[in-house]
C-alpha cells in the first residue's frame, strides 16, 4: 500500500502555496522516498508534496526513461521558451485530461537531497512535468491552465462528480 493517500480536487491543501524547505535532512529524504513510492503506486510521472498534504516546496519525478526517480527541493523555473501542446492529466484530478499548451523548454534550478545545487534544462515531457509540479507548489491546478471553454466543461464534470459522490455517501450512511 502507498505510504500516503493522494489529495484530490476540492481539498484546500491543493490551493495553498507551499513553503520553502529550510533544512535538507533525514526526515526530508524519508518524505521523498515515501512520495516516490506513492507516485509509482498511483502510477504517475510526478508528485508534488501538497498532493500528499505536505506544504513543502519539493517534488519527485520519474518520466520512465530508465534514469530512476528524482527529487527537487525548492525548485524554480528560471527560463522558458517555445510552446508545446500535450494531453495532460493530474493524479489530484483523477480520470480527466486535457490538451494544454505550455512552454516546450524550461530551465529548472533547485537542490537535490544531498544539498547539491541543481540546474536542469528540460524539454517536452520532462519540461511539462516540471511546469505541472511547480504549479502545484504555487497552489495551482492544471484546471487553471485550461482555456475558458475547457474550464467551464471541466468544472461542470467535477461538480457532477461531487454530487454523485455525496449521493453515494448518503446512501451508504443510511444503510
Ligand atoms: Zn498534478
Tab-separated table of C-alpha atoms and ligand atoms in Angstrom:
chain	number	residue	atom	x	y	z
A	1	UNK	CA	0.000	0.000	0.000
A	2	UNK	CA	1.239	3.505	-0.800
A	3	UNK	CA	2.561	5.433	2.225
A	4	UNK	CA	0.222	8.352	1.506
A	5	UNK	CA	-3.227	8.986	0.083
A	6	UNK	CA	-3.187	11.430	-2.803
A	7	UNK	CA	-5.302	14.514	-2.113
A	8	UNK	CA	-7.861	15.254	-4.782
A	9	UNK	CA	-9.594	18.271	-6.273
A	10	UNK	CA	-11.597	20.134	-3.638
A	11	UNK	CA	-9.006	19.639	-0.889
A	12	UNK	CA	-7.872	23.156	0.172
A	13	UNK	CA	-4.271	21.976	0.606
A	14	UNK	CA	-4.022	21.886	-3.205
A	15	UNK	CA	-4.820	25.612	-3.322
A	16	UNK	CA	-2.225	26.660	-0.760
A	17	UNK	CA	1.272	27.723	-1.852
A	18	UNK	CA	3.961	25.540	-0.271
A	19	UNK	CA	6.778	26.938	1.858
A	20	UNK	CA	10.488	26.787	1.061
A	21	UNK	CA	12.389	23.879	2.554
A	22	UNK	CA	14.954	25.244	5.023
A	23	UNK	CA	16.628	22.004	6.039
A	24	UNK	CA	17.615	19.026	3.897
A	25	UNK	CA	17.825	16.250	6.473
A	26	UNK	CA	16.984	12.582	7.046
A	27	UNK	CA	13.290	13.384	7.588
A	28	UNK	CA	13.119	15.111	4.211
A	29	UNK	CA	14.868	12.189	2.476
A	30	UNK	CA	12.363	9.816	4.085
A	31	UNK	CA	9.500	12.014	2.885
A	32	UNK	CA	10.937	11.969	-0.656
A	33	UNK	CA	11.162	8.158	-0.578
A	34	UNK	CA	7.549	7.905	0.541
A	35	UNK	CA	6.486	10.351	-2.158
A	36	UNK	CA	8.250	8.319	-4.853
A	37	UNK	CA	6.579	5.145	-3.611
A	38	UNK	CA	3.190	6.881	-3.630
A	39	UNK	CA	3.845	8.209	-7.148
A	40	UNK	CA	4.886	4.800	-8.534
A	41	UNK	CA	1.879	3.123	-6.986
A	42	UNK	CA	-0.566	5.664	-8.475
A	43	UNK	CA	1.074	5.406	-11.083
A	44	UNK	CA	2.287	8.839	-12.142
A	45	UNK	CA	5.350	10.575	-13.560
A	46	UNK	CA	5.497	13.330	-10.938
A	47	UNK	CA	4.186	14.172	-7.474
A	48	UNK	CA	4.394	17.421	-5.508
A	49	UNK	CA	4.255	17.488	-1.710
A	50	UNK	CA	0.878	19.337	-1.424
A	51	UNK	CA	-0.651	16.330	-3.191
A	52	UNK	CA	0.017	14.315	-0.039
A	53	UNK	CA	-0.944	17.208	2.237
A	54	UNK	CA	2.590	18.433	2.995
A	55	UNK	CA	3.326	22.131	2.444
A	56	UNK	CA	6.996	21.952	1.480
A	57	UNK	CA	8.439	23.111	-1.818
A	58	UNK	CA	9.598	19.810	-3.231
A	59	UNK	CA	8.513	17.326	-5.839
A	60	UNK	CA	9.552	13.919	-7.129
A	61	UNK	CA	9.516	12.699	-10.703
A	62	UNK	CA	10.352	9.818	-12.993
A	63	UNK	CA	9.426	10.077	-16.648
A	64	UNK	CA	10.219	6.379	-17.106
A	65	UNK	CA	13.325	6.952	-19.169
A	66	UNK	CA	15.256	4.390	-17.114
A	67	UNK	CA	17.226	7.016	-15.203
A	68	UNK	CA	15.350	6.462	-11.947
A	69	UNK	CA	13.304	8.643	-9.630
A	70	UNK	CA	14.497	12.101	-8.623
A	71	UNK	CA	13.653	14.754	-6.066
A	72	UNK	CA	13.921	18.520	-6.497
A	73	UNK	CA	13.894	20.723	-3.409
A	74	UNK	CA	12.933	24.406	-3.681
A	75	UNK	CA	12.556	24.236	-7.474
A	76	UNK	CA	12.364	27.380	-9.559
A	77	UNK	CA	11.760	27.700	-13.279
A	78	UNK	CA	14.233	30.370	-14.324
A	79	UNK	CA	13.882	30.225	-18.112
A	80	UNK	CA	11.200	29.063	-20.502
A	81	UNK	CA	10.817	29.056	-24.270
A	82	UNK	CA	8.672	27.709	-27.085
A	83	UNK	CA	5.234	26.147	-26.899
A	84	UNK	CA	4.159	22.529	-26.724
A	85	UNK	CA	0.627	21.161	-26.841
A	86	UNK	CA	0.287	17.960	-24.835
A	87	UNK	CA	-2.522	15.909	-23.301
A	88	UNK	CA	-2.042	16.443	-19.578
A	89	UNK	CA	-3.601	14.820	-16.525
A	90	UNK	CA	-3.151	15.104	-12.769
A	91	UNK	CA	-3.241	12.492	-10.000
A	92	UNK	CA	-5.267	15.005	-7.969
A	93	UNK	CA	-7.896	15.287	-10.703
A	94	UNK	CA	-8.215	11.564	-11.432
A	95	UNK	CA	-9.636	10.241	-14.656
A	96	UNK	CA	-9.554	13.508	-16.613
A	97	UNK	CA	-7.054	15.021	-19.042
A	98	UNK	CA	-6.900	17.913	-21.459
A	99	UNK	CA	-4.648	19.159	-24.240
A	100	UNK	CA	-2.767	22.062	-22.647
A	101	UNK	CA	-0.215	24.384	-24.222
A	102	UNK	CA	2.797	25.137	-22.040
A	103	UNK	CA	6.417	26.050	-22.640
A	104	UNK	CA	8.306	23.449	-24.684
A	105	UNK	CA	11.584	24.022	-22.839
A	106	UNK	CA	12.397	25.159	-19.344
A	107	UNK	CA	15.433	25.564	-17.151
A	108	UNK	CA	14.868	24.472	-13.568
A	109	UNK	CA	17.074	25.219	-10.581
A	110	UNK	CA	16.848	23.752	-7.084
A	111	UNK	CA	18.604	21.317	-4.773
A	112	UNK	CA	18.901	17.570	-4.560
A	113	UNK	CA	18.602	15.532	-1.356
A	114	UNK	CA	22.359	15.776	-0.727
A	115	UNK	CA	22.153	19.554	-0.739
A	116	UNK	CA	23.791	19.869	-4.158
A	117	UNK	CA	22.623	22.639	-6.432
A	118	UNK	CA	20.666	21.509	-9.499
A	119	UNK	CA	20.410	23.277	-12.828
A	120	UNK	CA	18.446	21.219	-15.347
A	121	UNK	CA	17.480	22.020	-18.919
A	122	UNK	CA	14.412	20.056	-19.954
A	123	UNK	CA	12.167	19.778	-22.964
A	124	UNK	CA	8.855	18.138	-23.885
A	125	UNK	CA	7.630	15.627	-21.268
A	126	UNK	CA	10.216	16.499	-18.624
A	127	UNK	CA	9.635	20.231	-19.149
A	128	UNK	CA	5.902	19.536	-18.828
A	129	UNK	CA	6.351	17.661	-15.546
A	130	UNK	CA	8.496	20.484	-14.131
A	131	UNK	CA	5.847	23.082	-15.009
A	132	UNK	CA	2.999	20.944	-13.672
A	133	UNK	CA	4.752	20.215	-10.359
A	134	UNK	CA	5.940	23.772	-9.724
A	135	UNK	CA	2.338	24.890	-10.335
A	136	UNK	CA	1.280	22.515	-7.532
A	137	UNK	CA	3.807	24.179	-5.223
A	138	UNK	CA	2.239	27.539	-6.069
A	139	UNK	CA	-1.206	26.188	-5.170
A	140	UNK	CA	-2.310	25.893	-8.791
A	141	UNK	CA	-4.045	23.000	-10.528
A	142	UNK	CA	-3.984	22.269	-14.249
A	143	UNK	CA	-7.642	23.324	-14.462
A	144	UNK	CA	-6.425	26.907	-14.175
A	145	UNK	CA	-4.302	26.357	-17.295
A	146	UNK	CA	-7.337	25.462	-19.414
A	147	UNK	CA	-8.975	27.908	-21.773
A	148	UNK	CA	-12.377	29.298	-20.824
A	149	UNK	CA	-14.480	26.717	-22.650
A	150	UNK	CA	-12.438	23.753	-21.439
A	151	UNK	CA	-12.520	25.069	-17.882
A	152	UNK	CA	-16.302	25.535	-17.832
A	153	UNK	CA	-16.709	21.951	-19.066
A	154	UNK	CA	-14.158	20.628	-16.562
A	155	UNK	CA	-15.791	22.339	-13.591
A	156	UNK	CA	-19.189	21.011	-14.644
A	157	UNK	CA	-17.796	17.472	-14.823
A	158	UNK	CA	-16.142	17.819	-11.410
A	159	UNK	CA	-19.299	19.303	-9.856
A	160	UNK	CA	-21.435	16.444	-11.166
A	161	UNK	CA	-18.878	14.002	-9.851
A	162	UNK	CA	-19.074	15.664	-6.377
A	163	UNK	CA	-22.842	15.365	-6.375
A	164	UNK	CA	-22.555	11.713	-7.373
A	165	UNK	CA	-20.126	11.139	-4.555
A	166	UNK	CA	-22.275	12.776	-1.844
A	167	UNK	CA	-25.381	10.896	-3.030
A	168	UNK	CA	-23.397	7.712	-2.815
A	169	UNK	CA	-22.121	8.562	0.667
A	170	UNK	CA	-25.691	9.491	1.698
A	171	UNK	CA	-26.938	6.067	0.700
A	172	UNK	CA	-24.076	4.390	2.493
A	173	UNK	CA	-24.863	6.452	5.588
A	174	UNK	CA	-28.457	5.233	5.635
A	175	UNK	CA	-27.559	1.583	5.174
B	1	LIG	ZN1	-0.858	17.199	-10.625
